[in-house]
CSV table of C-alpha atoms in Angstrom, one decimal:
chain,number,residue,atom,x,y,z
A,589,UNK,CA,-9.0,7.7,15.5
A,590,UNK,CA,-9.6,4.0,15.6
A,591,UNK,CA,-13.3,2.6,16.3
A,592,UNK,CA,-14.3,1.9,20.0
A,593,UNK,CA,-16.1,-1.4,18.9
A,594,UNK,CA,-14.7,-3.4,16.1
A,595,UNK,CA,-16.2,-5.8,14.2
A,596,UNK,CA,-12.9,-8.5,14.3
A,597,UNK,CA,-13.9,-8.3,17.9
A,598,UNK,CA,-17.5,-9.3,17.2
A,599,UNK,CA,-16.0,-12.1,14.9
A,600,UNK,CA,-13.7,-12.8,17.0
A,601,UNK,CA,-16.2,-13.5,19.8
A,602,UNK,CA,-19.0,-15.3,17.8
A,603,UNK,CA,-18.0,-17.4,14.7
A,604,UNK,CA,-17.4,-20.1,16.2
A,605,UNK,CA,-21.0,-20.4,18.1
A,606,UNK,CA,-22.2,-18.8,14.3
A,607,UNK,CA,-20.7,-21.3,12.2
A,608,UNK,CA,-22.6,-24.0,14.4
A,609,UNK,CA,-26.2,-22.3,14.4
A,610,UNK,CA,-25.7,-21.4,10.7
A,611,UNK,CA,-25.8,-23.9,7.3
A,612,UNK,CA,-24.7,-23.8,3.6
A,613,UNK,CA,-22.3,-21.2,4.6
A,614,UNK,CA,-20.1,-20.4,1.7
A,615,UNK,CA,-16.3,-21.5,1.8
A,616,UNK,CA,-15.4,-17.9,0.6
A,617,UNK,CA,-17.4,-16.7,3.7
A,618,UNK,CA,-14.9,-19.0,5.9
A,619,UNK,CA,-12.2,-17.9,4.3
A,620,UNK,CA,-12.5,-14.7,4.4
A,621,UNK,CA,-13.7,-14.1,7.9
A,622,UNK,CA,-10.8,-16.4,9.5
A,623,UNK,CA,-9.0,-14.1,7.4
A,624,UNK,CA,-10.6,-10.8,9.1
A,625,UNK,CA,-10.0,-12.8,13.0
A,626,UNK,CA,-6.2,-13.1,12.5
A,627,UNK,CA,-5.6,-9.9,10.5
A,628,UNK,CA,-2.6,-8.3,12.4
A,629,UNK,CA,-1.6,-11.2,15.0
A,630,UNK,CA,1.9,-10.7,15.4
A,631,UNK,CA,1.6,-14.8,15.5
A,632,UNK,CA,1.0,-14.8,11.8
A,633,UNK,CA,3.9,-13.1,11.1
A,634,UNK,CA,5.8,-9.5,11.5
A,635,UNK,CA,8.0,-7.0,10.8
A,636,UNK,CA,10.5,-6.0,13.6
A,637,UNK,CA,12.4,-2.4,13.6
A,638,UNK,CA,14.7,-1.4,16.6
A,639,UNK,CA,16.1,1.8,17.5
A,640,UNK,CA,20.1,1.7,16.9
A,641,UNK,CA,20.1,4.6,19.7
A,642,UNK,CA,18.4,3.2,22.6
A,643,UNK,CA,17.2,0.0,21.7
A,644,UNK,CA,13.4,0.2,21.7
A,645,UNK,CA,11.5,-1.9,19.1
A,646,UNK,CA,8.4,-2.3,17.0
A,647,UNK,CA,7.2,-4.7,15.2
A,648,UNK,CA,4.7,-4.6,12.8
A,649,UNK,CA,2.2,-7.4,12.0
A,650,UNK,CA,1.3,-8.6,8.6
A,651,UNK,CA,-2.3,-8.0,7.7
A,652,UNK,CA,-4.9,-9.8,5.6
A,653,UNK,CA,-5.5,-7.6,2.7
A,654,UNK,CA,-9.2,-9.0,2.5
A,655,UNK,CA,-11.9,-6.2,1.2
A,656,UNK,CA,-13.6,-7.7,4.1
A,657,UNK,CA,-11.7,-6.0,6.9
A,658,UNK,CA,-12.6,-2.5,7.7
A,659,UNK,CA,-9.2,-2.2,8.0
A,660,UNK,CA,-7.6,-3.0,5.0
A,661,UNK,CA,-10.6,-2.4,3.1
A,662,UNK,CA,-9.0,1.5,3.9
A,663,UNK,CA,-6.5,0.7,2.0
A,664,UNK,CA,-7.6,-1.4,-0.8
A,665,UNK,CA,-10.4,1.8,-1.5
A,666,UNK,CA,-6.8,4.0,-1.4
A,667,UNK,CA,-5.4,1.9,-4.1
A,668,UNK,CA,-8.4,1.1,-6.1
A,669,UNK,CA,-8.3,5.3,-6.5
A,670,UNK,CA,-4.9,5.1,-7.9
A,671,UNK,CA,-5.6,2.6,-10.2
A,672,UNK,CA,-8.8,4.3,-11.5
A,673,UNK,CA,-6.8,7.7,-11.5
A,674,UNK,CA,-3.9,6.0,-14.0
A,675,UNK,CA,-6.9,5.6,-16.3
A,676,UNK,CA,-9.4,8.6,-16.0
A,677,UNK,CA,-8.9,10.9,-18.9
A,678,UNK,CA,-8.9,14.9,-18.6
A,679,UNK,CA,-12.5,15.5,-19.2
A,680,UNK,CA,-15.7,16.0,-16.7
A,681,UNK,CA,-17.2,12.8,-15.7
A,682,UNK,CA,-20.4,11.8,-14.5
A,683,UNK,CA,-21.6,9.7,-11.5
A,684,UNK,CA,-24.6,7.6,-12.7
A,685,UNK,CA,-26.3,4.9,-10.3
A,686,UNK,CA,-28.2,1.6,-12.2
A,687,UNK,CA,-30.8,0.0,-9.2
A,688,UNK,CA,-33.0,-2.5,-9.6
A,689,UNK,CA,-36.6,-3.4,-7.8
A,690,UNK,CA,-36.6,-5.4,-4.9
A,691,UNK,CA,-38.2,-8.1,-6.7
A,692,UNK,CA,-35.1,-8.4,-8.5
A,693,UNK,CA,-32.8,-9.1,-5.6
A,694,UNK,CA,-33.3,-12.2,-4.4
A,695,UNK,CA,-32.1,-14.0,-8.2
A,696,UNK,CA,-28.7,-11.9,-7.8
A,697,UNK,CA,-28.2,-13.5,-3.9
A,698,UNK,CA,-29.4,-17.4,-5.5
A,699,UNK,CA,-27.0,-17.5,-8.4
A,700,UNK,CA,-24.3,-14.5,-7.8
A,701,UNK,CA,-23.2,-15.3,-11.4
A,702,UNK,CA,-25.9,-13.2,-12.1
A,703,UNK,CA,-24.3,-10.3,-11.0
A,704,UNK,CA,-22.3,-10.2,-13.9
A,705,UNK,CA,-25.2,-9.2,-15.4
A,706,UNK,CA,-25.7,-6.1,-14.0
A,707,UNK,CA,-22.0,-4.7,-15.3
A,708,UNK,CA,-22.9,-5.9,-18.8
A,709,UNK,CA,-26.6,-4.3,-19.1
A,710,UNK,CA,-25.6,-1.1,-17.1
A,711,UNK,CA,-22.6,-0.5,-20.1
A,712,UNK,CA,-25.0,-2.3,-22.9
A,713,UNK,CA,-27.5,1.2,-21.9
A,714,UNK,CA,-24.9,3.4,-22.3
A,715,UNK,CA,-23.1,1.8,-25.5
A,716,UNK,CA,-26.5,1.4,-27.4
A,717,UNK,CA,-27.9,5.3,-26.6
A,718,UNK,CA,-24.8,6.8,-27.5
A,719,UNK,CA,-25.1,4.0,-30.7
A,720,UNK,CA,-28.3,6.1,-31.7
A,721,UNK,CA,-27.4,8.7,-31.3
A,722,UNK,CA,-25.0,8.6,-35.0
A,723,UNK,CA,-24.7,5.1,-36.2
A,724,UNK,CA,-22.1,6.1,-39.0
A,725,UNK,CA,-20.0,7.6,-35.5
A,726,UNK,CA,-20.5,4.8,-33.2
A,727,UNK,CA,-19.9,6.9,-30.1
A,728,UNK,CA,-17.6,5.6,-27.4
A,729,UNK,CA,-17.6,7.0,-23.8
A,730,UNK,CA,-15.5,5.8,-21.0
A,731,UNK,CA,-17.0,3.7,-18.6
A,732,UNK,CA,-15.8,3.0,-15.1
A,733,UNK,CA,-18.4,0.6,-13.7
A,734,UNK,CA,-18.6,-0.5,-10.4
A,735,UNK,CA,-20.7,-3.2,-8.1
A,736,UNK,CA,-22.8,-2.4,-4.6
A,737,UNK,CA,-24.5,-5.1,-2.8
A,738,UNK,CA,-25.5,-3.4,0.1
A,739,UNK,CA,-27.5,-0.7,1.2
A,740,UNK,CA,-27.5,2.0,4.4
A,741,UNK,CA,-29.1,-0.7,6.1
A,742,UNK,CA,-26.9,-3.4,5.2
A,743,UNK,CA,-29.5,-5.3,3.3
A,744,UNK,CA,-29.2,-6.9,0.4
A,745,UNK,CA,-29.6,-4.1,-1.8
A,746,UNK,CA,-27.3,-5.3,-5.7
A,747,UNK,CA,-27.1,-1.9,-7.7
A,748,UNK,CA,-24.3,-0.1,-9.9
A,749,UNK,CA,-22.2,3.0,-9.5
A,750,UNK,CA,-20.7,4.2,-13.0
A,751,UNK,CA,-18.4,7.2,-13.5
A,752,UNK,CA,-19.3,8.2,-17.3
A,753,UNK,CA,-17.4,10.3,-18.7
A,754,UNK,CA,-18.8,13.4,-20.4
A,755,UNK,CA,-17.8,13.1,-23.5
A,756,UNK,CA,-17.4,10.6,-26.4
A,757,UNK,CA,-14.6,9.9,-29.1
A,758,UNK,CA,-16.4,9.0,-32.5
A,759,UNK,CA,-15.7,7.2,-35.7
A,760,UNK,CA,-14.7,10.7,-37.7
A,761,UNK,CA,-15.3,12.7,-34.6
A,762,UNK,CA,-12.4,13.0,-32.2
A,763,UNK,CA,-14.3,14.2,-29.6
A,764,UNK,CA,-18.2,14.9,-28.7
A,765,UNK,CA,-19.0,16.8,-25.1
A,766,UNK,CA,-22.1,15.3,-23.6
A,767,UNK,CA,-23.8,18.3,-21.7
A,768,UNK,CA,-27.3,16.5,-21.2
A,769,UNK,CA,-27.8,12.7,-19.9
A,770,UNK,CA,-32.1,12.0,-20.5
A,771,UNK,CA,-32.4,9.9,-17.5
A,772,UNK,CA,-36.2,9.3,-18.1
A,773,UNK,CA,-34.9,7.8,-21.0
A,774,UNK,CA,-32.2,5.9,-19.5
A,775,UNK,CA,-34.8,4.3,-17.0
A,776,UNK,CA,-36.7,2.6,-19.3
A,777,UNK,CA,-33.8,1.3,-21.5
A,778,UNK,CA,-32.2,0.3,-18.3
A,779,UNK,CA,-35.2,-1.9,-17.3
A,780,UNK,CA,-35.8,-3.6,-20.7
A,781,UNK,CA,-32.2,-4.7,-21.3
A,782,UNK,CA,-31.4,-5.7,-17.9
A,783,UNK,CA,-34.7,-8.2,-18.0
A,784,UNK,CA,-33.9,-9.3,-21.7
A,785,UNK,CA,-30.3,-10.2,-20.2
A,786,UNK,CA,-31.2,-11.5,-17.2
A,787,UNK,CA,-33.6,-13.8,-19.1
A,788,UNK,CA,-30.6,-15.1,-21.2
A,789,UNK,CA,-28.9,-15.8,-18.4
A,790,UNK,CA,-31.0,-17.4,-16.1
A,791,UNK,CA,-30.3,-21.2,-15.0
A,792,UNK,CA,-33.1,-23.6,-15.6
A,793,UNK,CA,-31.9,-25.6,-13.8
A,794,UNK,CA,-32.2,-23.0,-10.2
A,795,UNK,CA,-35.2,-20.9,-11.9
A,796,UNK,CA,-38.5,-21.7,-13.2
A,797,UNK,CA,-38.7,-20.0,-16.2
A,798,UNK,CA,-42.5,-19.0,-16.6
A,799,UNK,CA,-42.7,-17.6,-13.6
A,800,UNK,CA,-39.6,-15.4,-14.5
A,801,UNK,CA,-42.0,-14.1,-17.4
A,802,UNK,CA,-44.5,-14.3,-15.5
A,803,UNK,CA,-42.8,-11.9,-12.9
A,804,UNK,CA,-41.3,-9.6,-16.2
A,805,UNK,CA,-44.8,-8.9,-17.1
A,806,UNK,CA,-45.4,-7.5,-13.5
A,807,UNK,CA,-42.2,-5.5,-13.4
A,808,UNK,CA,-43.2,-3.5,-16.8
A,809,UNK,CA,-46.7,-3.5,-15.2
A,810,UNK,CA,-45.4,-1.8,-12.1
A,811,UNK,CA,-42.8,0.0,-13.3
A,812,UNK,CA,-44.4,1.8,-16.2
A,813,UNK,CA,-41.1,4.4,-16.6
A,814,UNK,CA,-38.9,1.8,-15.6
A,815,UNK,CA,-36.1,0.9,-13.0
A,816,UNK,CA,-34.5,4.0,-11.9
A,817,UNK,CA,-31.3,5.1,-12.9
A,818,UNK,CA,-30.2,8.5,-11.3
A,819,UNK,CA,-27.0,10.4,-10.8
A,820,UNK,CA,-26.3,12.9,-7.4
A,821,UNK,CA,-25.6,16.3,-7.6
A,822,UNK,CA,-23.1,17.5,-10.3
A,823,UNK,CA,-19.8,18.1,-8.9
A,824,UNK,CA,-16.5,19.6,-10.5
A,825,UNK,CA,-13.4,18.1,-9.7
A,826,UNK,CA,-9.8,19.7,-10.8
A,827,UNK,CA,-7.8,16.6,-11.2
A,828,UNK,CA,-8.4,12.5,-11.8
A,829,UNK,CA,-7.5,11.7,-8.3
A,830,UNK,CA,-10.2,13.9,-7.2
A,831,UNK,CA,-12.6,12.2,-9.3
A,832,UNK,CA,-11.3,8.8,-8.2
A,833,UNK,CA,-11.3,9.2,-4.6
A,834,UNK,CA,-15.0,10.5,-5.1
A,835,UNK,CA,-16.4,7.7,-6.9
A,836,UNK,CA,-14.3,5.1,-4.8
A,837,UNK,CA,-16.5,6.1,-1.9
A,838,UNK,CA,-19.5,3.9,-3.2
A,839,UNK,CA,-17.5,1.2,-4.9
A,840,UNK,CA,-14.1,0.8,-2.5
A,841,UNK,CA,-15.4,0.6,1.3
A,842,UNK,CA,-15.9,-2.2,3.3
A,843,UNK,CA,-19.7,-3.0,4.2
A,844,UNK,CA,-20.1,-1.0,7.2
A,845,UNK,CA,-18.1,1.4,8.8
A,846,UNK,CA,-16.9,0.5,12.1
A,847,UNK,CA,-17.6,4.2,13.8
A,848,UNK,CA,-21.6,3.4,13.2
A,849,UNK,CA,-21.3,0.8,16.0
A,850,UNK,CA,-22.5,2.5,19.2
A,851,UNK,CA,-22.7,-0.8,21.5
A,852,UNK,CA,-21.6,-3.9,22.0
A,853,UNK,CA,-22.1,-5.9,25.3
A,854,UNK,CA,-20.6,-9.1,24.2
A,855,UNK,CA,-23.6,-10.4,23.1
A,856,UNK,CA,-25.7,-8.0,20.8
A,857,UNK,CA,-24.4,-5.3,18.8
A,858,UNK,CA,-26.0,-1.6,18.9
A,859,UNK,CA,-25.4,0.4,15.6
A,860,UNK,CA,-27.2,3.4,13.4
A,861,UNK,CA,-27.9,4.2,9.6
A,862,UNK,CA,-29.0,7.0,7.8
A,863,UNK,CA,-32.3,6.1,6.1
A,864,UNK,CA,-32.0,7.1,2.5
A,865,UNK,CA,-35.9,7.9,2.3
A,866,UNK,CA,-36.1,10.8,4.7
A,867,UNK,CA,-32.5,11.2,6.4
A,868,UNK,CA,-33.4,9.8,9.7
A,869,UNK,CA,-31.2,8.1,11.8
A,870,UNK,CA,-32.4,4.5,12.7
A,871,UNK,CA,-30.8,2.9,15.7
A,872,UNK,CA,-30.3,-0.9,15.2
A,873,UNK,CA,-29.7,-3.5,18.6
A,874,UNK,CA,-29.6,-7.1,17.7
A,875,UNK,CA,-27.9,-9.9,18.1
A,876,UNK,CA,-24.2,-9.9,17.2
A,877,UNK,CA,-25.4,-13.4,15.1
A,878,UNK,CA,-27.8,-11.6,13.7
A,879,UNK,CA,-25.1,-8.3,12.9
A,880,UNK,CA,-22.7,-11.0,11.6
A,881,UNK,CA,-24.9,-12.3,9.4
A,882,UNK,CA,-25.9,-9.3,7.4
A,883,UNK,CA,-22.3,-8.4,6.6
A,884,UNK,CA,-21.5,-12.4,5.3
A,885,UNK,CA,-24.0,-12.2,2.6
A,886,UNK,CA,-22.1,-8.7,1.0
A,887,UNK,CA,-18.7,-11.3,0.8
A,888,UNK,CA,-17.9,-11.3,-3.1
A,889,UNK,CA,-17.3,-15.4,-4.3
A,890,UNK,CA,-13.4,-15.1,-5.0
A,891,UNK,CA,-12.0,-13.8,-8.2
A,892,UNK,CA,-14.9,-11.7,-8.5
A,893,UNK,CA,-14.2,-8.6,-9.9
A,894,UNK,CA,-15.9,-5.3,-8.3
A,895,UNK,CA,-14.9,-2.9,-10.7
A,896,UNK,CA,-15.1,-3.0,-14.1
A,897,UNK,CA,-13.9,-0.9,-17.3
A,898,UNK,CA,-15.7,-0.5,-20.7
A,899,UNK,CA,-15.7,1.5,-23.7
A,900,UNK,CA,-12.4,3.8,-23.7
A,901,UNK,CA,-11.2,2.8,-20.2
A,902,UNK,CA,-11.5,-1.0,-21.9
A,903,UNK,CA,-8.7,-0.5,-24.1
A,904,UNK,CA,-5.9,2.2,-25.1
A,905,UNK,CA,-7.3,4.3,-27.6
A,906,UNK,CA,-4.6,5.9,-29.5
A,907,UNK,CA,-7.1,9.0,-30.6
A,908,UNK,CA,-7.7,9.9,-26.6
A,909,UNK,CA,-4.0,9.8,-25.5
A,910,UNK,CA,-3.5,13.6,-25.9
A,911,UNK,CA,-6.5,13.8,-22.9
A,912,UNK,CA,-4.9,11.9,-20.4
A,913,UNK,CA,-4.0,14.3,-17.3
A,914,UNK,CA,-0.9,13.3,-16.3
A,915,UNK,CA,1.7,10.6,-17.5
A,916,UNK,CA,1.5,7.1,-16.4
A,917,UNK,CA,5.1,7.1,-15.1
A,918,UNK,CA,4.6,10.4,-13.2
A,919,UNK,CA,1.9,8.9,-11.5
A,920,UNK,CA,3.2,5.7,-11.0
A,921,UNK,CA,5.8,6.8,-8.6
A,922,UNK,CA,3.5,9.2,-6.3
A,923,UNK,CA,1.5,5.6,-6.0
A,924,UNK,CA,4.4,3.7,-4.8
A,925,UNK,CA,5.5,5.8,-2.2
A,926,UNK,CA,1.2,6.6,-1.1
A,927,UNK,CA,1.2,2.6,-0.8
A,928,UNK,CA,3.9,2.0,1.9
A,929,UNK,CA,2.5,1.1,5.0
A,930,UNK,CA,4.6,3.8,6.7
A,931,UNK,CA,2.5,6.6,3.9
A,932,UNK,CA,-0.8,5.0,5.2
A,933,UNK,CA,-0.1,5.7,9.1
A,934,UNK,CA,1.4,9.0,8.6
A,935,UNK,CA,-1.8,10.0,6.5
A,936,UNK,CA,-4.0,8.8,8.6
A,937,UNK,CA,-2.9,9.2,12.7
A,938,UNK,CA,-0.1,12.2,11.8
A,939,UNK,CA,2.8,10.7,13.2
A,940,UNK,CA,5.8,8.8,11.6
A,941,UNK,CA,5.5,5.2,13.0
A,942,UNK,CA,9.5,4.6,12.6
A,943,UNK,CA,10.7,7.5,14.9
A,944,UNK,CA,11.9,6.7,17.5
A,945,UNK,CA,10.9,8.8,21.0
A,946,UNK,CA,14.3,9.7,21.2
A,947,UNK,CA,14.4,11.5,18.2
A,948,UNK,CA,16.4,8.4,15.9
A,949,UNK,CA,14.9,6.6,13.7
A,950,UNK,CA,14.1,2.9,14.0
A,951,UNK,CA,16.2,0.6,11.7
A,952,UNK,CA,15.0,-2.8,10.0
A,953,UNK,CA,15.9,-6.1,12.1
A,954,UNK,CA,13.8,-8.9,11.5
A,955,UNK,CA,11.3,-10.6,10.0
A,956,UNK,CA,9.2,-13.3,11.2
A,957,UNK,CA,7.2,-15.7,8.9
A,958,UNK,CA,5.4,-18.7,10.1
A,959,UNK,CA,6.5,-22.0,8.4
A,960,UNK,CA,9.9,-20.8,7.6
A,961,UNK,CA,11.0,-19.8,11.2
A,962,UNK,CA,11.4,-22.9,13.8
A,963,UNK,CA,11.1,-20.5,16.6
A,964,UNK,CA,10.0,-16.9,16.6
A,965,UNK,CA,12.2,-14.3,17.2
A,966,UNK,CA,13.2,-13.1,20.8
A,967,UNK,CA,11.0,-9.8,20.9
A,968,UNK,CA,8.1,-12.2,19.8
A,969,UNK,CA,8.4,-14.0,22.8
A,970,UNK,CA,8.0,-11.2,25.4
A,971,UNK,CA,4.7,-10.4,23.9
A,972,UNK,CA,3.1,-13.7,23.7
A,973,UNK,CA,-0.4,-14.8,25.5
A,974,UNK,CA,-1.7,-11.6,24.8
A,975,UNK,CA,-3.2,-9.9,21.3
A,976,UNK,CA,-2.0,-6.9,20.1
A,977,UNK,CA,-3.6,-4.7,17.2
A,978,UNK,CA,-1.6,-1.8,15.5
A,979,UNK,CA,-3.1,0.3,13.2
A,980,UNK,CA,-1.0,-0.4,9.9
């Protein structure tokens, strides 16, 4: 069921008056929100399908394959599962959550080169405890890591997701379960190498660095058993995909999700959260400026890479290959045929988008691409002056 209120329709309304009212907005911001405004204009180019029975047509626009967009951030979280499925091995994993204090943020939203840090300390924990663990073994676990800028409230909230795996493969030891995870440990070890990193990393040039220490001094002060690190409620899944799809929930989606929009006049949006504290749900009215604003900041610069892999998931360890679940090439072609656009509606409205009403199926035409056409194609013209959204 698509959303009542969308927020292309709040972007579409109010960039323009934002982009005047607002300064130093980034050019990935620009980018990527025109990117969002013209995601399935037919204008920007199509696909056209006809019935060879009775001659009724579709087309069906291109769309902007930005994380961005709520929706094709449905399907980029689809195939970020697959690709995290081709790699999960057939053993239990864990879901592990890094955060850091609020004093913290504001450093990761100045230089977002800094976030890199947080993947690197987050893995650095894990590496060094299993390390001490056996030095002669040198423990390896697999390491899907994954970044989260936002929280319920759509602040900016930077914190990590990790699926761990629940096991290790050693130097002499082919394979160690790991039944316990000593997150009171973990906190603490999380809050001194994420400081000693963040340290190294730090600009001079943005950040004074005494008050840094300064402000170390008073983390450790008021955080005596460190940043917390925690994971939900164990859960058993039967098969990667499972796994994947579960931790692609936290690391895949788009900011917001477009059914917690409960208003919008034109001028200020009405929408609701979940407040992580207690469960209650907070209503939210403000200004769709305002609205728009929140969800710019949670725009990664581009190249940026939101997931990350480490340990075994960083390279093909001949020693582990016996654990993988299912064959690469098996489930290579399942992933082919989930990605087709025709897959995606079928999955997610239950109806086959190429049948015709008449019972035929519609047959490839056309294709329309701006730039190489001089003039669009005649069943573009009957449908121009007016927008139309499909949901592919």
């Amino acid at each position: 069921m698509s959303a009542k209120y969308t927020i292309q329709e709040i972007l579409e309304d109010h960039w323009s008056s934002f982009t005047i009212t607002t300064t130093n907005i980034r050019p990935v911001v620009h980018k990527e929100v025109l990117r969002v405004i013209n995601c399935g204009n037919p204008d920007n180019g199509c696909r056209f399908y006809e019935c060879p029975k009775c001659g009724k047509y579709r087309f069906v626009p291109f769309r902007c394959h930005s994380r961005f967009c709520n929706t094709c951030g449905v399907a980029y979280q689809s195939d970020r599962a697959d690709t995290i499925s081709l790699k999960l091995l057939r053993c239990k994993h864990r879901h592990v959550v890094f955060t850091i204090p609020k004093e913290l943020r504001p450093f990761f939203r100045k230089d977002r080169n800094l976030l890199n840090v947080l993947f690197r300390s987050s893995a650095q924990v894990i590496s060094d405890w299993l390390y001490n663990q056996n030095h002669k073994e040198k423990f390896t676990a697999g390491m899907v890591v994954g970044l989260h800028t936002f929280g319920r409230d759509l602040k900016w909230n930077p914190h990590i997701h990790m699926l761990l795996t629940e096991g290790a493969v050693g130097k002499f030891t082919e394979w160690k379960s790991i039944s316990h995870i000593p997150f009171t440990m973990l906190r603490k070890r999380w809050q001194t190498t994420l400081l000693y990193n963040l340290r190294d990393a730090l600009d001079i040039k943005i950040f004074s660095m005494s008050d840094f220490k300064k402000l170390i001094s008073l983390l450790y002060k008021n955080y005596p058993d460190g940043f917390y690190v925690n994971a939900p409620s164990k859960r058993d899944f039967n098969s990667p995909m499972a796994v994947a799809n579960y931790i692609t929930r936290y690391i895949g989606r788009p900011a917001m999700a477009q059914s917690r929009i409960t208003n919008y006049d034109g001028e200020n949006v009405s929408w609701w959260y979940q407040r992580h504290e207690d469960n209650e749900i907070i209503n939210v009215t403000e200004h769709a400026h305002s609205f728009i604003k929140k969800l710019i900041i949670h725009i990664p610069e581009q190249g940026f890479h939101m997931l990350r892999y480490y340990g075994l998931y960083a390279s093909p360890y001949e020693t582990v290959k016996h654990l993988i679940h299912i064959t690469k090439r098996e489930l290579k072609s399942v992933i082919l045929a989930k990605q087709r656009w025709i897959f995606r509606i079928e999955l997610s409205f239950h109806y086959d988008p190429l049948k015709c009403p008449c019972g035929e199926y519609m047959e490839f035409k056309d294709i329309y691409i701006p730039g190489h056409h001089t003039h669009p194609p005649p069943f573009m013209l009957k449908s121009r002056g007016r927008r139309r959204r499909f949901p592919v």
